[in-house]
Amino acid sequence: MMKEHLKNKFLARWVNDDLTNKEDLDFKNSADYQEFKKIAELSKKLRTPVYDKNTAFTEILDKRNTKPKIKPLRSRYLIYKIAASVLILLGSFYLLKPSKTLYKSKVGEQLVFSLPDNSKVILNSNSSLEFRTKKWNKNKEVELQGEAFFNVAKGSLFSVKTDNATVHVLGTRFNVKSNGKYFETQCYSGKVKVENLNINNQTVLSRGNAYRIEANSYNSHNFKASEPSWLQGESTFKNAPFEEVLIALKNQFGLTFSYNKEKYLTERFTGSFIHNDIDTSLQMVFSAMEIEYIKQGKKIILKE
Amino acid sequence: MIESQNLNKLYKHSDVTQEKEKSICENIVFESLFYSHSDDIRNYIFYKCGDQQLAEDIVQETFLSLWHQCAKVPFKKAKYFLFRVAKNNFLNIIKHKKVILDHTKYFLPSEITNEDPEFIIEEKEFMIKLQKAILKLSNKQREVFLLNRIDGKKYAEIAVIIGISVKAVEKRMHNALLILRKEIGNV
């Protein structure tokens, strides 16, 4: 026979005072009643460890105003990520930054410096020369805009790249000038090889040879000087396009010119100007060409 | 006509006097919620893991998440929000950390104020038996039994806290009592 109080939910109802009177009486007369009563009563006296609410609440107030933190696991990786990025960044700066060296001269200024192989370079005014320091041995190349004189160290080989031509060093001393479409090189000693990029033509120049590219044509001529005149404070031209003379004046004195380009397109100039006196230089150039001009500060207006 | 006007007035009046719902974001409201529920939540989690420190950490975490979501949680639902979040926090920790459940440190000796020394000794012995027997309960039974006995929670409230039906609570309670009786008898 199944005891009533062992059935489904009976004890739960009893402990909750939900029994009917009859059920209650029957249960009280059962053998187990005293044990169950003890369990029910004494279990009420059990206590959990004391909970210090005030301290707990103070802690919550402290933390309440700080936003939920990123999980520490993740933030630790984040630090590694940032550290790695910084290292890579620094590394790439280290690799990239010193690999190229640029020399740039201002208007009216000349720069003298050495290449990694101890070749001496003199940069004329308003020109720039760039080369790779790191890979010099692999890639012996300098890039030139403007005009420079090279005095190459013995036994050294390198190339000077310009827009129109590349000059390969075979000997020791040479001058290179490159302004946009105009290119000119003079060999003062030893030999250089000029590679004309426009027409894929190579010419070897010896001492006293010059090579010139203007517009789409090129020509060679000879000269007698032992070094470029601009090293001595004078710019010399031999049958040079008029515009090249104006560019040289611009580079030397920072002048601007206002003139009818078409009229002077075919004009040529042979002669020179000095670097230490603007007015004398202008007279030297323009009186020789029978051109009248007005000087307004740094601006020169050529009359037609 | 007059009646309907009166009704309107009444309606308006009741509208005006209707209290604005309390916002949990107000400090006083938040504080009162903490003082009225924190120990229940702490005990609830404590019954699950038997680790006082863990239970109290979870209470802190739970109230912090209530604070951070105070604008979203209606005041009336705050209590059940708290119990649900506490339970989820507990389950997450169990999942990730593998907390070792140690049910031997559940209780402090209760203060027994009875003059009869013999009775005291008998009662103490019984209490020890009872505590050992409670460890034999399943987690589900223990939770229900202790919430009812120690915290005095009604079955309906336990049902909502745990998220089961009242019938299921009663069943667990009944079985808990049966097992305790059996265990104590064996000792």
XYZ file of C-alpha atoms in Angstrom:
491
model
C 0.000 0.000 0.000
C 1.333 3.394 -1.068
C 1.540 5.921 1.699
C -0.410 9.045 0.956
C 2.332 11.443 1.913
C 4.851 9.886 -0.421
C 2.741 10.758 -3.407
C 3.281 13.487 -5.897
C 3.750 16.989 -4.389
C 2.175 16.039 -1.037
C 5.142 17.069 1.061
C 5.501 20.305 -0.829
C 1.920 21.176 -0.041
C 2.371 20.133 3.594
C 5.418 22.321 4.093
C 3.457 25.160 2.545
C 0.429 24.586 4.870
C -1.756 23.719 1.914
C -3.126 20.386 3.234
C -6.776 19.788 3.978
C -7.605 19.085 7.612
C -8.086 15.395 6.962
C -4.824 15.067 5.087
C -3.083 16.937 7.867
C -4.471 14.673 10.552
C -3.618 11.505 8.668
C -0.098 12.694 8.099
C 0.401 13.608 11.763
C -0.505 10.058 12.718
C 1.992 8.519 10.305
C 5.303 7.144 11.552
C 7.428 9.487 9.475
C 5.753 12.677 10.592
C 8.187 13.613 13.378
C 11.201 13.251 11.095
C 9.642 15.392 8.379
C 8.644 17.977 10.926
C 12.197 18.202 12.199
C 13.541 18.584 8.691
C 11.063 21.318 7.886
C 11.623 23.235 11.097
C 15.368 22.935 11.455
C 16.084 23.618 7.813
C 14.570 27.047 8.451
C 17.338 27.717 10.947
C 20.101 27.185 8.433
C 22.030 30.338 7.637
C 24.219 31.268 4.716
C 27.475 33.194 5.354
C 26.938 36.862 6.136
C 26.762 39.139 3.123
C 28.143 42.618 3.675
C 25.726 44.599 1.551
C 27.118 48.019 2.377
C 30.633 47.180 1.255
C 29.253 45.433 -1.802
C 27.182 48.465 -2.742
C 30.107 50.858 -2.273
C 32.148 48.711 -4.633
C 29.378 48.843 -7.193
C 29.207 52.631 -6.932
C 32.956 52.788 -7.513
C 32.784 50.672 -10.632
C 29.474 52.022 -11.861
C 30.817 55.081 -13.584
C 33.518 53.311 -15.482
C 32.325 51.806 -18.710
C 32.399 48.033 -19.022
C 35.961 47.048 -19.720
C 37.152 45.249 -22.776
C 37.773 41.665 -21.863
C 41.346 41.454 -20.585
C 42.170 38.547 -22.850
C 41.367 40.586 -25.896
C 43.064 43.747 -24.710
C 46.242 41.786 -24.110
C 46.265 40.686 -27.721
C 45.439 44.245 -28.735
C 48.616 45.449 -27.058
C 50.611 42.868 -28.991
C 48.949 43.948 -32.197
C 49.740 47.606 -31.578
C 53.305 46.761 -30.610
C 53.743 44.705 -33.765
C 52.303 47.456 -35.965
C 54.600 50.035 -34.425
C 57.604 47.803 -34.952
C 56.691 47.169 -38.575
C 56.102 50.866 -39.105
C 59.428 51.833 -37.542
C 61.139 49.086 -39.488
C 59.749 50.285 -42.774
C 60.783 53.853 -41.971
C 64.249 52.597 -41.219
C 64.393 50.740 -44.518
C 62.805 53.415 -46.656
C 63.953 56.675 -45.249
C 67.717 56.665 -45.696
C 67.622 54.810 -49.008
C 67.411 58.005 -51.082
C 69.391 61.169 -50.779
C 68.315 64.375 -52.432
C 70.450 67.454 -52.969
C 68.691 70.557 -54.107
C 70.224 73.946 -54.781
C 68.313 77.207 -54.500
C 68.281 80.023 -57.020
C 71.745 81.594 -57.246
C 73.288 78.867 -55.096
C 75.782 76.158 -55.964
C 76.193 72.970 -53.990
C 79.297 70.821 -53.734
C 79.059 67.310 -52.372
C 80.341 63.770 -52.812
C 78.629 60.639 -54.027
C 79.037 57.380 -52.072
C 81.998 56.437 -54.295
C 83.718 59.761 -53.449
C 83.019 61.269 -56.859
C 82.647 65.012 -56.535
C 79.496 66.727 -57.733
C 78.965 70.448 -58.167
C 75.316 71.323 -58.547
C 74.494 74.570 -60.368
C 71.756 76.876 -59.130
C 68.120 75.738 -58.951
C 68.966 72.096 -59.689
C 68.421 68.822 -57.906
C 70.200 65.493 -57.797
C 68.895 62.330 -56.211
C 70.501 58.944 -55.643
C 70.105 55.795 -53.570
C 72.486 55.606 -50.660
C 71.645 52.080 -49.530
C 71.769 50.314 -52.847
C 74.532 52.369 -54.377
C 76.606 49.311 -55.183
C 73.745 47.590 -56.966
C 72.296 50.612 -58.634
C 74.866 53.276 -59.414
C 72.502 55.873 -60.741
C 71.829 59.497 -60.028
C 68.813 61.434 -61.239
C 69.430 64.990 -62.339
C 67.241 67.964 -63.014
C 69.092 71.129 -63.914
C 72.841 71.294 -64.296
C 75.738 69.570 -62.551
C 79.415 68.966 -63.033
C 80.801 65.561 -62.157
C 84.392 64.858 -61.209
C 84.382 61.103 -61.019
C 86.670 59.210 -58.668
C 89.158 56.968 -60.388
C 87.780 53.595 -61.378
C 84.182 54.435 -60.513
C 81.299 53.762 -62.830
C 77.844 55.234 -62.624
C 75.043 56.764 -64.656
C 73.349 60.120 -64.648
C 69.682 59.887 -65.569
C 67.782 62.832 -66.965
C 64.447 63.152 -68.730
C 65.902 62.811 -72.217
C 69.170 60.998 -71.865
C 71.314 58.888 -69.625
C 75.020 59.600 -69.327
C 77.197 56.618 -68.484
C 80.480 57.393 -66.858
C 83.484 55.944 -68.640
C 86.066 58.495 -67.573
C 86.395 61.284 -65.126
C 85.052 64.786 -65.639
C 81.875 65.918 -67.356
C 79.007 68.397 -67.117
C 75.326 67.570 -67.525
C 72.498 70.042 -67.983
C 68.860 69.089 -68.269
C 65.875 71.451 -68.360
C 62.662 69.859 -69.541
C 63.198 69.036 -73.187
C 66.665 70.518 -73.341
C 69.708 68.368 -72.607
C 73.392 69.047 -72.913
C 76.529 67.310 -71.750
C 80.172 68.205 -72.067
C 83.025 65.857 -71.489
C 86.088 67.542 -69.950
C 88.309 64.506 -69.579
C 88.121 60.787 -70.100
C 85.017 59.428 -71.767
C 81.289 59.304 -71.218
C 78.601 57.489 -73.127
C 75.335 59.347 -73.805
C 72.216 57.287 -74.231
C 69.543 59.336 -75.964
C 66.272 57.943 -74.620
C 64.158 59.671 -77.282
C 65.681 57.946 -80.296
C 67.513 55.075 -78.678
C 70.914 56.282 -79.842
C 74.256 55.949 -78.066
C 77.190 58.282 -78.525
C 80.577 58.151 -76.843
C 82.074 61.532 -76.016
C 85.767 62.162 -75.488
C 87.501 65.171 -74.068
C 86.248 68.386 -75.664
C 83.079 66.811 -77.089
C 79.613 68.074 -76.257
C 76.248 66.555 -76.972
C 72.953 68.416 -77.032
C 69.295 67.464 -77.304
C 66.716 70.162 -77.981
C 63.116 69.555 -78.939
C 63.394 66.405 -81.065
C 66.807 66.899 -82.592
C 70.310 66.298 -81.317
C 73.758 67.408 -82.349
C 77.359 67.271 -81.249
C 79.963 69.986 -81.138
C 83.426 70.594 -79.768
C 84.676 73.048 -77.192
C 87.975 73.986 -75.678
C 87.395 74.888 -72.022
C 88.968 72.675 -69.363
C 85.947 72.985 -67.059
C 82.478 74.524 -67.169
C 82.539 78.289 -66.914
C 79.763 78.317 -64.320
C 82.236 76.942 -61.809
C 84.092 80.241 -62.207
C 81.001 82.403 -61.704
C 80.113 82.756 -65.352
C 77.583 81.039 -67.613
C 78.771 80.500 -71.155
C 76.646 79.540 -74.130
C 77.608 78.404 -77.581
C 74.853 78.700 -80.143
C 72.325 77.934 -77.384
C 68.559 78.352 -77.753
C 67.487 81.722 -76.371
C 65.123 80.076 -73.915
C 68.010 78.183 -72.294
C 69.733 81.486 -71.639
C 66.594 82.864 -70.004
C 66.284 79.711 -67.846
C 69.914 80.117 -66.771
C 69.230 83.740 -65.825
C 66.122 82.662 -63.918
C 68.045 80.003 -62.040
C 70.895 82.319 -61.231
C 69.044 85.467 -60.193
C 65.459 84.361 -59.544
C 64.148 86.575 -62.330
C 60.929 86.192 -64.284
C 60.629 87.103 -67.929
C 57.696 88.433 -69.857
C 58.139 88.135 -73.626
C 56.645 86.905 -76.862
C 57.733 83.286 -76.980
C 57.058 82.783 -80.663
C 59.218 85.701 -81.703
C 62.282 84.421 -79.897
C 61.720 80.725 -80.589
C 64.455 80.467 -83.196
C 66.895 82.963 -81.645
C 70.319 81.625 -80.658
C 72.872 83.012 -78.271
C 76.614 82.698 -78.091
C 78.288 84.448 -75.210
C 78.222 84.543 -71.445
C 76.948 86.302 -68.328
C 78.489 86.674 -64.905
C 76.840 85.524 -61.690
C 77.651 88.335 -59.307
C 75.877 91.264 -61.008
C 72.340 91.151 -62.369
C 72.417 94.399 -64.344
C 75.715 93.666 -66.050
C 74.554 90.178 -66.909
C 71.315 91.427 -68.445
C 73.215 93.967 -70.495
C 75.728 91.349 -71.610
C 72.982 89.084 -72.870
C 70.407 91.487 -74.288
C 72.707 94.104 -75.822
C 74.485 91.324 -77.673
C 71.134 90.238 -79.072
C 69.954 93.799 -79.626
C 66.922 93.360 -77.410
C 65.526 96.219 -75.375
C 64.160 95.420 -71.928
C 62.605 97.002 -68.879
C 63.545 95.827 -65.399
C 60.855 96.039 -62.721
C 62.368 94.536 -59.584
C 62.791 90.845 -60.393
C 60.549 91.064 -63.430
C 62.029 91.642 -66.851
C 59.869 92.731 -69.770
C 61.361 92.255 -73.226
C 60.266 94.716 -75.895
C 59.286 93.441 -79.269
C -24.316 64.626 -20.107
C -23.264 65.696 -16.660
C -22.267 62.167 -15.838
C -19.962 61.922 -18.799
C -18.354 65.225 -17.869
C -17.712 63.903 -14.402
C -16.259 60.761 -15.842
C -13.948 62.850 -17.985
C -12.839 64.790 -14.941
C -12.268 61.614 -13.054
C -10.296 60.194 -15.892
C -8.206 63.328 -16.192
C -7.675 63.390 -12.475
C -6.481 59.845 -12.396
C -4.172 60.640 -15.305
C -2.568 63.461 -13.403
C -2.094 61.546 -10.198
C -0.796 58.490 -11.956
C 2.755 58.149 -10.779
C 5.463 58.345 -13.315
C 7.227 55.035 -13.659
C 10.348 55.005 -11.543
C 13.556 55.152 -13.500
C 16.315 52.762 -12.496
C 18.795 55.388 -13.622
C 17.921 57.418 -10.544
C 20.341 56.750 -7.746
C 17.688 56.243 -5.071
C 15.807 53.728 -7.175
C 18.955 51.845 -8.043
C 20.048 51.780 -4.417
C 16.677 50.512 -3.196
C 16.771 47.765 -5.810
C 20.177 46.751 -4.574
C 19.169 46.629 -0.917
C 15.982 44.706 -1.573
C 17.329 42.067 -3.972
C 21.090 41.711 -3.653
C 21.006 39.151 -0.830
C 18.343 37.044 -2.559
C 20.398 36.992 -5.727
C 23.572 36.273 -3.823
C 21.940 33.324 -2.042
C 20.368 32.058 -5.253
C 23.775 31.894 -6.930
C 25.375 30.647 -3.737
C 22.993 27.660 -3.675
C 24.069 26.892 -7.219
C 27.824 26.942 -6.675
C 28.568 26.916 -2.946
C 31.190 29.602 -3.560
C 30.475 32.733 -1.564
C 33.077 34.871 -3.331
C 31.888 33.875 -6.784
C 28.261 34.505 -5.818
C 29.067 37.991 -4.580
C 31.152 38.794 -7.655
C 28.209 37.793 -9.784
C 25.906 40.061 -7.803
C 28.249 42.946 -8.465
C 28.485 42.171 -12.152
C 24.712 41.815 -12.345
C 23.971 45.169 -10.743
C 26.578 46.847 -12.925
C 24.878 45.535 -16.031
C 21.537 46.710 -14.661
C 23.067 50.162 -14.243
C 24.501 50.242 -17.725
C 21.115 49.261 -19.143
C 19.040 51.255 -16.661
C 17.262 53.206 -19.372
C 16.134 50.049 -21.163
C 14.825 48.066 -18.209
C 11.355 49.010 -16.866
C 11.270 49.297 -13.094
C 8.646 46.585 -12.777
C 10.820 44.081 -14.553
C 14.010 44.955 -12.717
C 13.806 42.069 -10.261
C 13.474 39.390 -12.888
C 16.025 41.103 -15.066
C 18.437 40.813 -12.136
C 17.794 37.124 -11.503
C 18.012 36.275 -15.180
C 21.263 38.188 -15.687
C 22.747 36.653 -12.544
C 21.875 33.178 -13.733
C 23.324 33.826 -17.186
C 26.491 35.248 -15.680
C 26.777 32.147 -13.534
C 26.233 29.801 -16.468
C 28.815 31.678 -18.534
C 31.390 31.339 -15.806
C 30.626 27.659 -15.356
C 30.991 27.155 -19.099
C 34.308 28.934 -19.457
C 36.057 28.487 -16.159
C 34.839 25.110 -15.016
C 34.154 26.187 -11.477
C 34.403 23.279 -9.120
C 31.162 23.093 -7.254
C 31.898 22.681 -3.582
C 28.766 22.230 -1.594
C 30.471 21.534 1.683
C 30.749 25.150 2.716
C 27.126 26.064 2.465
C 26.112 26.974 5.913
C 27.088 28.686 9.082
C 25.932 27.126 12.328
C 22.582 28.635 13.112
C 22.060 30.432 16.366
C 20.056 28.074 18.478
C 18.519 29.750 21.442
C 17.053 26.994 23.497
C 17.470 26.638 27.221
C 17.407 22.856 27.414
C 21.054 21.754 26.948
C 20.100 18.222 26.034
C 17.763 19.463 23.409
C 20.487 21.710 22.039
C 22.871 18.799 21.636
C 20.219 16.710 19.964
C 19.324 19.559 17.660
C 22.945 20.206 16.743
C 23.434 16.579 15.845
C 20.367 16.686 13.703
C 21.550 19.870 11.992
C 24.801 18.188 11.020
C 22.873 15.254 9.609
C 20.580 17.632 7.784
C 23.476 19.548 6.213
C 25.098 16.337 5.015
C 21.789 15.192 3.610
C 21.301 18.460 1.743
C 24.530 17.738 -0.131
C 22.912 14.567 -1.454
C 20.160 16.516 -3.184
C 20.378 17.213 -6.879
C 21.299 20.794 -7.774
C 17.741 21.485 -8.903
C 16.209 20.128 -5.717
C 18.694 21.896 -3.457
C 18.068 25.237 -5.105
C 14.318 24.993 -4.594
C 14.549 23.602 -1.077
C 16.939 26.276 0.188
C 15.157 29.176 -1.512
C 12.010 28.073 0.252
C 13.479 27.196 3.644
C 16.189 29.802 4.155
C 14.902 32.716 2.098
C 11.245 31.951 2.699
C 10.375 32.257 -0.984
C 6.910 31.121 -2.036
C 6.656 28.474 -4.758
C 5.270 30.983 -7.233
C 8.216 33.294 -6.725
C 10.726 30.463 -6.974
C 9.034 29.400 -10.197
C 9.596 32.842 -11.715
C 13.169 33.133 -10.448
C 14.224 29.775 -11.818
C 12.010 30.004 -14.866
C 9.980 26.806 -14.372
C 6.306 26.087 -13.553
C 4.933 26.143 -10.004
C 4.088 22.454 -10.386
C 7.675 21.668 -11.164
C 8.780 23.635 -8.101
C 6.383 21.651 -5.927
C 7.609 18.408 -7.371
C 11.225 19.289 -6.691
C 10.334 20.345 -3.153
C 8.441 17.140 -2.477
C 11.294 15.005 -3.776
C 13.827 17.026 -1.820
C 11.951 16.316 1.428
C 11.706 12.625 0.595
C 15.424 12.346 -0.082
C 16.335 14.256 3.071
C 14.140 11.995 5.136
C 15.749 8.955 3.599
C 19.313 10.254 4.007
C 18.831 11.326 7.603
C 17.250 7.989 8.431
C 20.307 6.227 7.011
C 22.849 8.206 8.956
